[in-house]
Tab-separated table of C-alpha atoms in Angstrom:
chain	number	residue	atom	x	y	z
Z	1	MET	CA	-22.216	-35.410	4.840
Z	2	ARG	CA	-19.074	-36.801	3.214
Z	3	ASP	CA	-20.017	-40.299	2.166
Z	4	HIS	CA	-19.489	-41.480	-0.601
Z	5	ARG	CA	-16.935	-46.890	-19.332
Z	6	ARG	CA	-14.556	-47.864	-20.641
Z	7	ASP	CA	-12.678	-51.158	-21.185
Z	8	GLY	CA	-9.221	-51.683	-19.780
Z	9	ASP	CA	-6.241	-51.381	-22.138
Z	10	THR	CA	-5.135	-54.609	-23.749
Z	11	THR	CA	-1.469	-53.897	-24.335
Z	12	GLY	CA	1.315	-52.098	-22.526
Z	13	ARG	CA	1.731	-49.772	-25.518
Z	14	SER	CA	-1.950	-48.725	-25.559
Z	15	ARG	CA	-1.878	-48.280	-21.789
Z	16	ALA	CA	1.167	-46.018	-22.010
Z	17	SER	CA	-0.454	-44.054	-24.832
Z	18	ARG	CA	-3.618	-43.663	-22.812
Z	19	TRP	CA	-1.783	-42.312	-19.800
Z	20	PHE	CA	0.150	-39.890	-21.954
Z	21	VAL	CA	-3.115	-38.508	-23.343
Z	22	HIS	CA	-4.632	-38.191	-19.872
Z	23	ALA	CA	-1.508	-36.497	-18.570
Z	24	VAL	CA	-1.721	-33.944	-21.377
Z	25	VAL	CA	-5.448	-33.358	-20.777
Z	26	VAL	CA	-4.990	-32.852	-17.049
Z	27	ALA	CA	-2.014	-30.575	-17.623
Z	28	VAL	CA	-4.041	-28.431	-20.024
Z	29	LEU	CA	-6.948	-28.283	-17.592
Z	30	ALA	CA	-4.636	-27.315	-14.782
Z	31	ALA	CA	-3.202	-24.553	-16.936
Z	32	VAL	CA	-6.700	-23.263	-17.701
Z	33	VAL	CA	-7.615	-23.382	-14.022
Z	34	SER	CA	-4.386	-21.603	-13.121
Z	35	CYS	CA	-5.219	-18.797	-15.532
Z	36	THR	CA	-8.865	-18.621	-14.421
Z	37	ARG	CA	-8.792	-19.198	-10.713
Z	38	LEU	CA	-7.292	-16.021	-9.315
Z	39	GLY	CA	-7.619	-13.482	-12.079
Z	40	GLY	CA	-5.582	-10.411	-11.255
Z	41	VAL	CA	-5.585	-10.926	-7.491
Z	42	GLY	CA	-3.203	-13.838	-7.062
Z	43	ASP	CA	0.483	-13.431	-7.804
Z	44	SER	CA	1.824	-15.400	-10.752
Z	45	HIS	CA	4.114	-17.438	-8.489
Z	46	GLU	CA	1.223	-18.902	-6.497
Z	47	ARG	CA	1.016	-22.614	-7.230
Z	48	PHE	CA	-2.343	-23.284	-5.558
Z	49	PHE	CA	-5.426	-21.429	-4.378
Z	50	PHE	CA	-6.472	-21.429	-0.730
Z	51	GLY	CA	-9.570	-20.317	1.112
Z	52	THR	CA	-12.114	-21.276	3.726
Z	53	LEU	CA	-15.698	-22.486	3.763
Z	54	GLN	CA	-18.333	-20.380	5.505
Z	55	THR	CA	-15.998	-17.417	5.324
Z	56	SER	CA	-16.811	-14.569	7.680
Z	57	SER	CA	-16.670	-11.042	6.321
Z	58	ARG	CA	-15.236	-10.014	9.709
Z	59	THR	CA	-12.118	-12.132	9.194
Z	60	ALA	CA	-11.744	-11.691	5.422
Z	61	GLY	CA	-8.884	-9.204	5.745
Z	62	ALA	CA	-6.958	-11.407	8.153
Z	63	ASP	CA	-7.505	-14.429	5.911
Z	64	GLU	CA	-6.174	-12.608	2.873
Z	65	ALA	CA	-3.149	-11.312	4.756
Z	66	ARG	CA	-2.187	-14.913	5.587
Z	67	GLY	CA	-2.236	-16.124	1.989
Z	68	MET	CA	-5.857	-16.992	1.315
Z	69	ARG	CA	-7.311	-15.733	-1.945
Z	70	VAL	CA	-10.797	-17.278	-1.992
Z	71	ALA	CA	-13.839	-16.709	0.198
Z	72	HIS	CA	-16.952	-18.840	0.251
Z	73	MET	CA	-20.513	-17.627	0.566
Z	74	THR	CA	-23.899	-19.278	0.236
Z	75	VAL	CA	-27.008	-17.912	-1.409
Z	76	TYR	CA	-30.300	-19.415	-0.205
Z	77	TRP	CA	-33.026	-19.836	-2.818
Z	78	ASP	CA	-35.777	-19.868	-0.173
Z	79	ARG	CA	-34.625	-16.509	1.171
Z	80	PHE	CA	-34.020	-14.978	-2.255
Z	81	GLU	CA	-37.423	-15.987	-3.675
Z	82	PRO	CA	-39.849	-16.483	-0.750
Z	83	ALA	CA	-42.817	-16.534	-3.144
Z	84	PRO	CA	-42.935	-17.447	-6.842
Z	85	GLY	CA	-41.369	-14.635	-8.840
Z	86	GLN	CA	-41.011	-12.425	-5.747
Z	87	VAL	CA	-37.437	-11.378	-4.922
Z	88	ASP	CA	-36.581	-10.243	-1.384
Z	89	GLN	CA	-34.662	-7.047	-2.088
Z	90	ARG	CA	-33.431	-6.747	1.504
Z	91	TYR	CA	-31.793	-10.149	1.160
Z	92	VAL	CA	-30.321	-9.108	-2.194
Z	93	ALA	CA	-28.860	-5.989	-0.576
Z	94	ALA	CA	-27.307	-8.108	2.188
Z	95	LEU	CA	-25.752	-10.442	-0.377
Z	96	LYS	CA	-24.305	-7.506	-2.287
Z	97	ARG	CA	-22.795	-6.053	0.885
Z	98	LYS	CA	-21.150	-9.327	1.795
Z	99	LEU	CA	-19.856	-9.823	-1.729
Z	100	ARG	CA	-18.419	-6.309	-1.755
Z	101	MET	CA	-16.689	-6.839	1.608
Z	102	PHE	CA	-14.986	-9.976	0.349
Z	103	ARG	CA	-13.863	-8.326	-2.854
Z	104	ASP	CA	-12.674	-5.214	-1.009
Z	105	ALA	CA	-10.538	-7.535	1.119
Z	106	GLY	CA	-8.891	-8.834	-2.068
Z	107	LEU	CA	-10.675	-12.177	-2.174
Z	108	HIS	CA	-12.354	-13.989	-5.019
Z	109	VAL	CA	-15.711	-15.504	-4.089
Z	110	GLU	CA	-16.836	-19.094	-4.549
Z	111	ALA	CA	-20.614	-19.407	-4.198
Z	112	GLY	CA	-23.158	-22.048	-3.494
Z	113	VAL	CA	-26.136	-20.577	-5.313
Z	114	GLY	CA	-28.800	-22.358	-3.268
Z	115	LEU	CA	-30.353	-24.914	-5.602
Z	116	ASN	CA	-30.195	-27.275	-2.617
Z	117	SER	CA	-32.279	-24.877	-0.461
Z	118	PRO	CA	-35.606	-24.804	-2.316
Z	119	PRO	CA	-38.416	-22.541	-1.076
Z	120	PRO	CA	-41.422	-24.321	0.499
Z	121	TRP	CA	-43.715	-23.112	-2.280
Z	122	LEU	CA	-41.832	-25.296	-4.779
Z	123	SER	CA	-42.926	-28.629	-3.299
Z	124	ALA	CA	-46.382	-27.193	-2.587
Z	125	ARG	CA	-46.785	-26.225	-6.241
Z	126	TYR	CA	-45.386	-29.553	-7.571
Z	127	PRO	CA	-46.177	-32.111	-4.845
Z	128	GLN	CA	-45.985	-35.102	-7.187
Z	129	ASP	CA	-42.564	-34.089	-8.523
Z	130	ALA	CA	-40.597	-34.557	-5.321
Z	131	PHE	CA	-37.903	-37.220	-5.065
Z	132	THR	CA	-39.807	-40.432	-4.235
Z	133	ASP	CA	-38.311	-43.804	-3.334
Z	134	GLN	CA	-39.528	-47.342	-3.940
Z	135	GLY	CA	-41.462	-47.319	-0.675
Z	136	GLY	CA	-43.239	-44.049	-1.375
Z	137	ALA	CA	-41.088	-41.897	0.909
Z	138	ARG	CA	-40.659	-38.330	-0.354
Z	139	PHE	CA	-37.596	-36.097	-0.058
Z	140	THR	CA	-38.167	-32.357	-0.365
Z	141	SER	CA	-35.020	-30.941	1.251
Z	142	SER	CA	-33.482	-30.707	-2.211
Z	143	PRO	CA	-35.431	-30.183	-5.442
Z	144	ASN	CA	-35.876	-33.042	-7.894
Z	145	LEU	CA	-33.634	-31.658	-10.614
Z	146	VAL	CA	-33.162	-35.193	-11.939
Z	147	PHE	CA	-36.601	-36.255	-13.165
Z	148	SER	CA	-38.829	-33.147	-13.103
Z	149	GLN	CA	-38.772	-30.641	-15.962
Z	150	GLU	CA	-41.111	-28.332	-14.025
Z	151	ILE	CA	-38.618	-28.211	-11.152
Z	152	ARG	CA	-35.818	-27.479	-13.610
Z	153	ASN	CA	-37.904	-24.684	-15.129
Z	154	ALA	CA	-38.409	-23.107	-11.710
Z	155	ALA	CA	-34.703	-23.415	-10.961
Z	156	GLU	CA	-33.847	-21.882	-14.330
Z	157	ASP	CA	-36.106	-18.906	-13.564
Z	158	TYR	CA	-34.433	-18.513	-10.180
Z	159	LEU	CA	-30.929	-18.580	-11.667
Z	160	ARG	CA	-31.928	-15.993	-14.253
Z	161	ARG	CA	-33.273	-13.668	-11.535
Z	162	LEU	CA	-30.172	-14.223	-9.432
Z	163	ASP	CA	-28.026	-13.290	-12.399
Z	164	GLN	CA	-30.095	-10.154	-12.965
Z	165	GLU	CA	-29.944	-9.068	-9.326
Z	166	ILE	CA	-26.401	-10.068	-8.335
Z	167	GLY	CA	-24.613	-10.972	-11.543
Z	168	LEU	CA	-23.263	-14.529	-11.614
Z	169	GLY	CA	-20.112	-13.102	-13.155
Z	170	SER	CA	-19.371	-11.556	-9.750
Z	171	PHE	CA	-18.408	-15.012	-8.529
Z	172	TRP	CA	-15.070	-16.681	-9.241
Z	173	ALA	CA	-16.620	-20.151	-8.967
Z	174	LEU	CA	-20.042	-21.782	-8.578
Z	175	ARG	CA	-20.680	-25.030	-6.723
Z	176	VAL	CA	-22.619	-27.786	-8.513
Z	177	GLY	CA	-24.448	-30.776	-7.050
Z	178	VAL	CA	-27.777	-32.535	-6.593
Z	179	ASN	CA	-28.420	-33.674	-3.016
Z	180	GLY	CA	-29.357	-31.692	0.088
Z	181	THR	CA	-25.745	-30.742	0.806
Z	182	GLY	CA	-25.190	-29.698	-2.790
Z	183	GLU	CA	-23.019	-32.695	-3.696
Z	184	PHE	CA	-23.033	-35.235	-6.521
Z	185	THR	CA	-25.297	-38.009	-5.197
Z	186	TYR	CA	-28.954	-38.742	-4.725
Z	187	PRO	CA	-30.446	-38.024	-1.258
Z	188	PRO	CA	-29.689	-40.396	1.629
Z	189	PRO	CA	-31.964	-43.368	2.382
Z	190	ALA	CA	-35.280	-42.479	3.970
Z	191	ARG	CA	-35.681	-43.050	7.687
Z	192	SER	CA	-39.118	-44.496	7.092
Z	193	ASN	CA	-37.617	-47.650	5.577
Z	194	GLY	CA	-35.013	-48.059	8.275
Z	195	GLY	CA	-32.365	-46.120	6.412
Z	196	ALA	CA	-31.273	-49.146	4.380
Z	197	VAL	CA	-31.709	-48.233	0.700
Z	198	SER	CA	-33.773	-45.600	-1.089
Z	199	TYR	CA	-33.747	-45.455	-4.855
Z	200	TRP	CA	-35.137	-42.026	-5.682
Z	201	ALA	CA	-36.667	-42.905	-9.060
Z	202	PHE	CA	-40.320	-43.471	-8.238
Z	203	ASP	CA	-41.982	-40.132	-8.805
Z	204	ARG	CA	-44.489	-39.957	-11.643
Z	205	HIS	CA	-41.964	-38.763	-14.240
Z	206	ALA	CA	-39.263	-41.267	-13.332
Z	207	GLN	CA	-41.812	-44.055	-13.648
Z	208	ALA	CA	-43.415	-42.874	-16.863
Z	209	SER	CA	-42.831	-45.143	-19.835
Z	210	GLY	CA	-42.142	-43.652	-23.236
Z	211	ALA	CA	-42.439	-39.937	-23.917
Z	212	ASP	CA	-43.338	-37.692	-20.983
Z	213	PRO	CA	-43.225	-33.887	-21.307
Z	214	GLY	CA	-42.802	-33.640	-17.543
Z	215	ARG	CA	-39.478	-35.475	-17.660
Z	216	PRO	CA	-36.376	-33.680	-19.006
Z	217	ALA	CA	-35.869	-34.581	-22.662
Z	218	THR	CA	-32.248	-35.502	-21.923
Z	219	VAL	CA	-33.334	-38.230	-19.468
Z	220	PRO	CA	-34.403	-41.434	-21.278
Z	221	PRO	CA	-37.548	-43.239	-20.107
Z	222	ASN	CA	-37.304	-45.823	-17.376
Z	223	PRO	CA	-36.340	-49.105	-19.074
Z	224	TYR	CA	-38.451	-51.134	-16.626
Z	225	PRO	CA	-41.250	-48.972	-15.184
Z	226	GLY	CA	-42.858	-50.551	-12.151
Z	227	TRP	CA	-39.878	-52.713	-11.207
Z	228	ARG	CA	-38.643	-52.102	-7.683
Z	229	PRO	CA	-35.204	-52.869	-6.221
Z	230	GLY	CA	-35.221	-56.213	-4.472
Z	231	GLN	CA	-37.760	-57.776	-6.826
Z	232	THR	CA	-36.507	-60.850	-8.699
Z	233	THR	CA	-39.267	-60.915	-11.312
Z	234	TYR	CA	-40.781	-58.409	-13.710
Z	235	ARG	CA	-44.141	-58.840	-15.382
Z	236	GLY	CA	-44.172	-62.522	-14.568
Z	237	ALA	CA	-40.658	-63.322	-15.820
Z	238	PRO	CA	-37.297	-63.563	-14.022
Z	239	PHE	CA	-35.505	-60.238	-13.782
Z	240	THR	CA	-31.930	-60.919	-14.853
Z	241	ALA	CA	-28.670	-59.426	-13.637
Z	242	GLY	CA	-28.302	-57.764	-17.029
Z	243	GLN	CA	-31.648	-56.060	-16.598
Z	244	VAL	CA	-30.732	-54.925	-13.091
Z	245	SER	CA	-27.503	-53.450	-14.472
Z	246	ARG	CA	-29.387	-51.688	-17.259
Z	247	TRP	CA	-31.855	-50.154	-14.803
Z	248	TYR	CA	-29.055	-49.019	-12.536
Z	249	GLY	CA	-27.091	-47.550	-15.438
Z	250	TRP	CA	-30.177	-45.505	-16.329
Z	251	TYR	CA	-30.442	-44.349	-12.701
Z	252	LEU	CA	-26.808	-43.151	-12.652
Z	253	ALA	CA	-27.067	-41.462	-16.046
Z	254	ALA	CA	-30.120	-39.512	-14.880
Z	255	LEU	CA	-28.183	-38.264	-11.856
Z	256	ALA	CA	-25.297	-37.101	-14.032
Z	257	ASP	CA	-27.756	-35.415	-16.390
Z	258	ALA	CA	-28.857	-33.131	-13.550
Z	259	VAL	CA	-25.245	-31.990	-13.118
Z	260	ASN	CA	-24.777	-31.520	-16.857
Z	261	TRP	CA	-28.010	-29.536	-17.007
Z	262	GLN	CA	-26.704	-27.193	-14.322
Z	263	THR	CA	-23.369	-26.553	-15.980
Z	264	GLY	CA	-25.212	-25.982	-19.263
Z	265	GLN	CA	-27.488	-23.432	-17.605
Z	266	TYR	CA	-24.562	-21.434	-16.240
Z	267	GLU	CA	-22.891	-21.507	-19.632
Z	268	ALA	CA	-26.112	-20.336	-21.310
Z	269	LEU	CA	-26.269	-17.404	-18.882
Z	270	GLY	CA	-22.805	-16.356	-20.035
Z	271	TYR	CA	-20.957	-17.473	-16.938
Z	272	HIS	CA	-17.227	-18.046	-17.550
Z	273	GLY	CA	-15.915	-18.851	-14.069
Z	274	LEU	CA	-15.160	-22.257	-12.586
Z	275	LEU	CA	-17.954	-24.804	-12.153
Z	276	LEU	CA	-17.138	-27.018	-9.189
Z	277	VAL	CA	-18.799	-30.454	-9.040
Z	278	LEU	CA	-18.656	-31.629	-5.419
Z	279	ILE	CA	-17.671	-35.278	-4.872
Z	280	PRO	CA	-18.404	-36.494	-1.322
Z	281	GLY	CA	-16.154	-39.186	0.138
Z	282	GLY	CA	-15.015	-42.188	-1.840
Z	283	GLY	CA	-18.360	-43.873	-2.403
Z	284	PHE	CA	-18.597	-47.574	-3.180
Z	285	TYR	CA	-16.344	-49.841	-5.260
Z	286	PRO	CA	-16.920	-52.101	-8.285
Z	287	SER	CA	-17.310	-55.289	-6.242
Z	288	ASP	CA	-19.932	-53.531	-4.093
Z	289	LEU	CA	-21.947	-52.873	-7.227
Z	290	SER	CA	-21.550	-56.478	-8.387
Z	291	GLU	CA	-22.871	-57.687	-5.037
Z	292	ALA	CA	-25.774	-55.241	-5.159
Z	293	VAL	CA	-26.719	-56.418	-8.658
Z	294	ARG	CA	-26.656	-60.060	-7.491
Z	295	HIS	CA	-29.131	-59.018	-4.783
Z	296	HIS	CA	-31.290	-57.116	-7.279
Z	297	LEU	CA	-30.285	-53.830	-5.587
Z	298	GLY	CA	-31.691	-54.912	-2.264
Z	299	ALA	CA	-30.007	-54.225	1.056
Z	300	THR	CA	-26.294	-55.080	1.076
Z	301	ALA	CA	-23.322	-53.837	3.073
Z	302	ALA	CA	-22.832	-50.911	0.691
Z	303	GLY	CA	-26.488	-50.694	-0.332
Z	304	GLY	CA	-27.007	-47.210	1.092
Z	305	LEU	CA	-24.208	-45.788	-1.020
Z	306	VAL	CA	-25.349	-47.757	-4.069
Z	307	SER	CA	-28.857	-46.342	-3.770
Z	308	ARG	CA	-27.364	-42.836	-3.518
Z	309	GLY	CA	-25.540	-43.359	-6.812
Z	310	ALA	CA	-22.173	-42.801	-5.136
Z	311	GLY	CA	-20.291	-44.957	-7.619
Z	312	PHE	CA	-17.879	-42.273	-8.687
Z	313	PHE	CA	-15.850	-44.735	-10.784
Z	314	ARG	CA	-18.971	-44.744	-12.992
Z	315	THR	CA	-20.577	-41.334	-12.574
Z	316	ILE	CA	-17.556	-39.035	-12.957
Z	317	GLY	CA	-17.100	-40.310	-16.491
Z	318	LEU	CA	-20.678	-39.195	-17.252
Z	319	ILE	CA	-19.954	-35.543	-16.460
Z	320	GLN	CA	-19.688	-33.480	-19.609
Z	321	HIS	CA	-16.305	-31.892	-20.176
Z	322	ARG	CA	-16.558	-28.131	-20.317
Z	323	ARG	CA	-13.578	-25.814	-20.256
Z	324	THR	CA	-14.216	-24.642	-16.704
Z	325	VAL	CA	-15.683	-27.764	-15.062
Z	326	GLN	CA	-13.549	-29.013	-12.187
Z	327	LEU	CA	-14.150	-31.673	-9.558
Z	328	VAL	CA	-13.866	-31.054	-5.832
Z	329	SER	CA	-13.121	-33.844	-3.383
Z	330	THR	CA	-14.923	-32.710	-0.249
Z	331	ALA	CA	-13.222	-35.345	1.884
Z	332	LEU	CA	-9.629	-34.341	2.594
Z	333	VAL	CA	-8.501	-35.537	6.047
Z	334	ASP	CA	-11.821	-37.326	6.600
Z	335	GLY	CA	-10.092	-40.110	8.539
Z	336	SER	CA	-10.372	-42.623	5.689
Z	337	GLY	CA	-7.626	-44.948	4.514
Z	338	THR	CA	-5.057	-47.189	6.135
Z	339	PRO	CA	-3.058	-45.460	7.427
Z	340	ARG	CA	-5.671	-42.781	7.808
Z	341	ASN	CA	-5.546	-39.738	5.555
Z	342	ASN	CA	-2.872	-41.299	3.357
Z	343	ALA	CA	-1.558	-39.461	0.301
Z	344	CYS	CA	-1.454	-40.370	-3.388
Z	345	ARG	CA	1.442	-42.350	-4.832
Z	346	PRO	CA	2.790	-42.645	-8.402
Z	347	GLU	CA	1.928	-46.346	-8.560
Z	348	ASP	CA	-1.767	-45.496	-8.104
Z	349	ARG	CA	-1.998	-45.035	-11.868
Z	350	ALA	CA	-1.727	-48.817	-12.320
Z	351	VAL	CA	-5.232	-49.214	-10.841
Z	352	THR	CA	-8.110	-49.061	-13.337
Z	353	PRO	CA	-10.965	-47.653	-11.219
Z	354	ASP	CA	-13.940	-49.099	-13.082
Z	355	ALA	CA	-12.427	-52.565	-13.655
Z	356	PRO	CA	-9.719	-53.283	-11.092
Z	357	THR	CA	-8.402	-56.743	-10.409
Z	358	PRO	CA	-9.467	-58.121	-7.009
Z	359	ALA	CA	-5.978	-57.412	-5.671
Z	360	ALA	CA	-6.025	-53.864	-7.045
Z	361	GLU	CA	-9.427	-53.148	-5.534
Z	362	ALA	CA	-8.302	-54.513	-2.195
Z	363	ARG	CA	-5.356	-52.146	-2.377
Z	364	ALA	CA	-7.562	-49.193	-3.376
Z	365	ARG	CA	-9.829	-49.843	-0.401
Z	366	THR	CA	-6.909	-48.874	1.838
Z	367	TRP	CA	-6.633	-45.495	0.118
Z	368	SER	CA	-8.037	-42.291	1.528
Z	369	SER	CA	-11.165	-40.930	-0.124
Z	370	VAL	CA	-9.338	-38.146	-1.957
Z	371	ARG	CA	-6.739	-40.600	-3.241
Z	372	TRP	CA	-9.458	-42.730	-4.879
Z	373	ILE	CA	-11.250	-39.685	-6.341
Z	374	ALA	CA	-7.987	-38.203	-7.635
Z	375	ARG	CA	-7.275	-41.480	-9.430
Z	376	ILE	CA	-10.710	-41.475	-11.068
Z	377	ALA	CA	-10.432	-37.788	-11.984
Z	378	ALA	CA	-7.056	-38.342	-13.644
Z	379	ARG	CA	-8.425	-41.241	-15.667
Z	380	GLU	CA	-11.399	-39.170	-16.836
Z	381	GLY	CA	-9.335	-36.070	-17.593
Z	382	PHE	CA	-10.685	-33.703	-14.932
Z	383	ALA	CA	-8.752	-31.245	-12.811
Z	384	VAL	CA	-9.605	-31.588	-9.128
Z	385	SER	CA	-9.318	-29.453	-6.015
Z	386	GLY	CA	-10.126	-30.280	-2.413
Z	387	GLU	CA	-11.969	-29.362	0.749
Z	388	SER	CA	-11.301	-30.650	4.222
Z	389	ALA	CA	-14.229	-32.732	5.444
Z	390	GLY	CA	-14.637	-30.694	8.623
Z	391	PRO	CA	-14.307	-31.585	12.309
Z	392	HIS	CA	-17.953	-32.714	12.395
Z	393	VAL	CA	-16.907	-35.596	10.128
Z	394	ALA	CA	-13.450	-36.367	11.537
Z	395	ALA	CA	-12.037	-34.500	14.517
Z	396	TYR	CA	-9.102	-32.233	13.752
Z	397	TYR	CA	-5.785	-32.832	15.498
Z	398	PRO	CA	-2.294	-31.297	15.645
Z	399	GLY	CA	-0.784	-31.782	12.195
Z	400	VAL	CA	-4.099	-32.193	10.372
Z	401	MET	CA	-3.333	-29.314	8.018
Z	402	SER	CA	0.015	-30.816	7.077
Z	403	ASP	CA	-1.755	-34.088	6.285
Z	404	ALA	CA	-4.240	-32.201	4.099
Z	405	ALA	CA	-1.351	-30.425	2.384
Z	406	ARG	CA	0.361	-33.750	1.623
Z	407	GLN	CA	-2.855	-35.034	0.094
Z	408	LEU	CA	-3.212	-31.853	-1.958
Z	409	LYS	CA	0.332	-31.914	-3.306
Z	410	SER	CA	0.673	-35.659	-3.925
Z	411	CYS	CA	-2.746	-35.961	-5.597
Z	412	GLY	CA	-2.181	-33.018	-7.931
Z	413	LEU	CA	-4.999	-30.889	-6.554
Z	414	THR	CA	-5.274	-27.279	-7.683
Z	415	GLY	CA	-6.205	-25.819	-4.305
Z	416	LEU	CA	-7.776	-26.236	-0.893
Z	417	MET	CA	-10.802	-24.809	0.894
Z	418	TRP	CA	-10.592	-25.335	4.645
Z	419	ALA	CA	-13.696	-26.262	6.639
Z	420	PHE	CA	-14.411	-23.975	8.356
Z	421	ASP	CA	-13.372	-20.357	8.629
Z	422	HIS	CA	-14.390	-20.137	12.286
Z	423	ASN	CA	-12.168	-23.125	13.084
Z	424	LEU	CA	-9.159	-20.913	12.348
Z	425	TYR	CA	-10.125	-18.706	15.269
Z	426	ASP	CA	-11.909	-20.841	17.869
Z	427	GLY	CA	-9.039	-22.958	19.198
Z	428	THR	CA	-9.802	-26.108	17.215
Z	429	PRO	CA	-6.703	-28.359	17.506
Z	430	GLY	CA	-4.382	-28.170	14.517
Z	431	SER	CA	-6.632	-25.675	12.745
Z	432	SER	CA	-5.400	-22.230	13.701
Z	433	LEU	CA	-4.875	-19.303	11.371
Z	434	GLY	CA	-1.145	-19.655	12.002
Z	435	ASP	CA	-1.212	-23.344	11.083
Z	436	TYR	CA	-2.952	-22.582	7.805
Z	437	ALA	CA	-0.666	-19.660	6.974
Z	438	SER	CA	2.381	-21.863	7.540
Z	439	VAL	CA	1.061	-24.610	5.257
Z	440	ILE	CA	0.094	-22.099	2.575
Z	441	ALA	CA	3.539	-20.471	2.609
Z	442	LYS	CA	5.321	-23.815	2.329
Z	443	LEU	CA	3.200	-25.070	-0.544
Z	444	GLN	CA	3.356	-21.825	-2.489
Z	445	ARG	CA	7.142	-21.859	-2.441
Z	446	GLY	CA	7.276	-25.541	-3.381
Z	447	ALA	CA	8.460	-26.848	-0.023
Z	448	ALA	CA	7.249	-30.064	1.578
Z	449	PRO	CA	4.296	-29.417	3.926
């Protein structure tokens, strides 16, 4: 699914200074990524990296011959570790074969390591640690890496075994996220409450007040345990907008902590490749959050996105800067924006994402998803690459790859992963292998797409 602090500068001089610093930071990050991303495989003249999602080992050679340098593969935790501490060696052998085929074809490999595909025994062993919303609905399709230290411990053990069996250093990049699709949001609203809003902070550890050994030490205690979104009072007194904002800030910080924990784990295991934090869609905007706070986080027009924590103008700034952390907009050519799939423009830098004027926010709402995310990433000093959203999100059409290429180039992205590999071969409109090869060749030589 591709859904979706700092004060503004007070003088023109400070604003110009700020943008100079951000430009330098992004340039340095881009240089690091350029040196890291293709190792000895890519030629030095290649400006961007290109690849596909769900890459097939059968087409890897043809992909590489047409200019792609990155393959994507997924590891599934439930298949790797079907029982606690028990590794399926046949699955490990299959993973090694696939990895070898990609590398023999001359491709670097970007991996989803499967933290979003937990084995059934995990929720059976820790039934009270599952994501739980304010209505009591549970979500077990992705593990509760936010509020449960026991779940993090199990995930840490899994990553260590995966490193021992496969070697994380075999991968050029690792994908980082929290929800069931491995992206940087909480799970979607539960169907049991009509799919309106689900705030996933009501398991026993999220609700514990004060010290709790079952909650990660880096996640502060709930500032208002027992309060539920929509309630206007707390312990017999009015619950103010300031208190709502404080609770929600805690909720967002806990989400970001799960991402920072992951990147820290990979670093502790000695991994030196790219760590790709996946940003789905554009999320909600500052005025949406203001409205939600006025309604005590009850149901509003953007309430579903607010409950998912998809306020990227707030959460991206909470991601810890590490040398190899990069953002990925997973929403290129997702049909967003007016006109749809519009590209970035130099004047975008005048918009302050977390505190825009009403006119500036109205203008930003006409931007495509990747345009909004690129603006936030630049402000926070992160390099960013992109993925097409996929035809299941927005149907592909003749010229769709050129539109994606314009977004990539204008927004300063470092590369593109096309969704999906099979769409290069199955007759999907505008998504042929020849279309992609043409776009790759143009961008690598600096021509307009």
